[in-house]
Amino acid sequence: MTLPRTDLGPERETRVRAPGKVNLGLRVGAREPDGYHPLVTVFQAVSVYEDVVATPAEGFSLTVSGPQADLVPTDGSNLALRAARALAEYAGIDDGVHLHIDKAVPVAGGMAGGSADAAAALLACDAFWGAGLTREQLHDLAAELGSDVPFGLMGHTAVGTGRGDVLTPALSRGEYHWAFAVRDAGLSTARVYTAFDELAGAGSPGPDSDLELLHALSAGDAHALGRALRNDLQLAALELAPDLAETLAVAQDAGALGVVVSGSGPTVAALGRSRQHAHAIAAALTAAGVADTVLTATGPVPGARVLTSS
């Protein structure tokens, strides 16, 4: 179908918020013939957010504000713009849209900021254009854009398999408190996987379920969760950025229940006993000068949601 043209007046606006994530567990199998690695990962959405605002436009355009905004491409390679175009094509919509991203999730930090943008853009454009897509349709579009994008829609806590895009909600009790050590210089996901292949070799074991971690979440046991944190890409990230070892050590010395590189890095996630303890870990990371920025957050939180639409 083709929706009718709408008023391009500035009063129309839809704002959507989507969270970043931390991989509590990330198990990676050897690269398969198609070039992809099979994954089993446990995602937790955390309270570091990307806001995407959709407003009327003749074509498709994008602006960005917030920390590291200058590092975000605003051309057709941007994942949020790709999401808008994909939804328009799928729903048969001829209208354009301007997207503005207000960033808080680190760029190329292993916390899925770009994927959060894409998830937020899908939901924002669906609401802005009145396309009326189902959650299943939005999920399918999200999966075509990237393996972390579907989780940006779902949020909370989930197990991802396949390439990480086949999601199953995970039972999680309680609230978890995090300190994140962020580097201005990101790590390329492709480079980290290449380093993983070189380190692990063809005999790398396939991914396995993380029962200890899932039991800790279902019990709401932060101490057990800290012990169960695991990331098979961590050694590869350390190979590319050896100074991450000092960041990990500072967080451990500050009494973190568990410390792990988030996703493909270089962000380091440290689990605190409480909100106050997470702030204390953040203070230790800041004082040691082992991060360019330090954030604190809680999880789990919901996935992409419409804040305002007019």
PDB file of N, CA, C and O in Angstrom, residues 189-201 235-237 239-240:
ATOM      1  N   THR A 189      34.347  -4.779  15.380  1.00  0.00           N
ATOM      2  CA  THR A 189      33.849  -6.132  15.636  1.00  0.00           C
ATOM      3  C   THR A 189      34.504  -7.132  14.698  1.00  0.00           C
ATOM      4  O   THR A 189      34.893  -8.235  15.112  1.00  0.00           O
ATOM      5  N   ALA A 190      34.661  -6.763  13.426  1.00  0.00           N
ATOM      6  CA  ALA A 190      35.272  -7.669  12.449  1.00  0.00           C
ATOM      7  C   ALA A 190      36.710  -8.005  12.845  1.00  0.00           C
ATOM      8  O   ALA A 190      37.147  -9.162  12.746  1.00  0.00           O
ATOM      9  N   ARG A 191      37.462  -7.007  13.325  1.00  0.00           N
ATOM     10  CA  ARG A 191      38.852  -7.252  13.730  1.00  0.00           C
ATOM     11  C   ARG A 191      38.912  -8.167  14.950  1.00  0.00           C
ATOM     12  O   ARG A 191      39.792  -9.021  15.059  1.00  0.00           O
ATOM     13  N   VAL A 192      37.969  -7.985  15.876  1.00  0.00           N
ATOM     14  CA  VAL A 192      37.962  -8.826  17.068  1.00  0.00           C
ATOM     15  C   VAL A 192      37.668 -10.273  16.688  1.00  0.00           C
ATOM     16  O   VAL A 192      38.328 -11.209  17.182  1.00  0.00           O
ATOM     17  N   TYR A 193      36.725 -10.484  15.791  1.00  0.00           N
ATOM     18  CA  TYR A 193      36.427 -11.860  15.362  1.00  0.00           C
ATOM     19  C   TYR A 193      37.603 -12.469  14.601  1.00  0.00           C
ATOM     20  O   TYR A 193      37.883 -13.673  14.726  1.00  0.00           O
ATOM     21  N   THR A 194      38.298 -11.662  13.814  1.00  0.00           N
ATOM     22  CA  THR A 194      39.481 -12.174  13.122  1.00  0.00           C
ATOM     23  C   THR A 194      40.541 -12.601  14.127  1.00  0.00           C
ATOM     24  O   THR A 194      41.162 -13.670  13.989  1.00  0.00           O
ATOM     25  N   ALA A 195      40.758 -11.776  15.142  1.00  0.00           N
ATOM     26  CA  ALA A 195      41.714 -12.130  16.187  1.00  0.00           C
ATOM     27  C   ALA A 195      41.260 -13.381  16.931  1.00  0.00           C
ATOM     28  O   ALA A 195      42.075 -14.241  17.293  1.00  0.00           O
ATOM     29  N   PHE A 196      39.960 -13.511  17.169  1.00  0.00           N
ATOM     30  CA  PHE A 196      39.424 -14.711  17.822  1.00  0.00           C
ATOM     31  C   PHE A 196      39.747 -15.950  16.994  1.00  0.00           C
ATOM     32  O   PHE A 196      40.197 -16.977  17.525  1.00  0.00           O
ATOM     33  N   ASP A 197      39.536 -15.866  15.682  1.00  0.00           N
ATOM     34  CA  ASP A 197      39.823 -17.002  14.812  1.00  0.00           C
ATOM     35  C   ASP A 197      41.301 -17.384  14.873  1.00  0.00           C
ATOM     36  O   ASP A 197      41.654 -18.572  14.909  1.00  0.00           O
ATOM     37  N   GLU A 198      42.159 -16.378  14.890  1.00  0.00           N
ATOM     38  CA  GLU A 198      43.598 -16.637  14.923  1.00  0.00           C
ATOM     39  C   GLU A 198      44.020 -17.256  16.250  1.00  0.00           C
ATOM     40  O   GLU A 198      44.904 -18.122  16.296  1.00  0.00           O
ATOM     41  N   LEU A 199      43.384 -16.853  17.336  1.00  0.00           N
ATOM     42  CA  LEU A 199      43.738 -17.378  18.653  1.00  0.00           C
ATOM     43  C   LEU A 199      43.133 -18.752  18.909  1.00  0.00           C
ATOM     44  O   LEU A 199      43.775 -19.637  19.472  1.00  0.00           O
ATOM     45  N   ALA A 200      41.878 -18.929  18.472  1.00  0.00           N
ATOM     46  CA  ALA A 200      41.157 -20.153  18.791  1.00  0.00           C
ATOM     47  C   ALA A 200      41.479 -21.273  17.812  1.00  0.00           C
ATOM     48  O   ALA A 200      41.507 -22.448  18.184  1.00  0.00           O
ATOM     49  N   GLY A 201      41.706 -20.913  16.542  1.00  0.00           N
ATOM     50  CA  GLY A 201      41.995 -21.918  15.540  1.00  0.00           C
ATOM     51  C   GLY A 201      40.769 -22.718  15.171  1.00  0.00           C
ATOM     52  O   GLY A 201      39.671 -22.546  15.708  1.00  0.00           O
ATOM     53  N   LEU A 235      39.713 -12.507  25.139  1.00  0.00           N
ATOM     54  CA  LEU A 235      41.134 -12.648  24.834  1.00  0.00           C
ATOM     55  C   LEU A 235      41.489 -11.955  23.525  1.00  0.00           C
ATOM     56  O   LEU A 235      42.564 -11.354  23.402  1.00  0.00           O
ATOM     57  N   ALA A 236      40.595 -12.036  22.545  1.00  0.00           N
ATOM     58  CA  ALA A 236      40.836 -11.369  21.266  1.00  0.00           C
ATOM     59  C   ALA A 236      40.854  -9.857  21.446  1.00  0.00           C
ATOM     60  O   ALA A 236      41.693  -9.156  20.870  1.00  0.00           O
ATOM     61  N   ALA A 237      39.924  -9.337  22.250  1.00  0.00           N
ATOM     62  CA  ALA A 237      39.904  -7.897  22.516  1.00  0.00           C
ATOM     63  C   ALA A 237      41.184  -7.460  23.226  1.00  0.00           C
ATOM     64  O   ALA A 237      41.757  -6.409  22.916  1.00  0.00           O
ATOM     65  N   GLU A 239      44.048  -8.923  22.971  1.00  0.00           N
ATOM     66  CA  GLU A 239      45.133  -9.005  21.994  1.00  0.00           C
ATOM     67  C   GLU A 239      45.242  -7.705  21.198  1.00  0.00           C
ATOM     68  O   GLU A 239      46.349  -7.235  20.905  1.00  0.00           O
ATOM     69  N   LEU A 240      44.094  -7.122  20.857  1.00  0.00           N
ATOM     70  CA  LEU A 240      44.076  -5.888  20.068  1.00  0.00           C
ATOM     71  C   LEU A 240      44.272  -4.648  20.941  1.00  0.00           C
ATOM     72  O   LEU A 240      44.765  -3.626  20.457  1.00  0.00           O
TER      73      LEU A 240
END
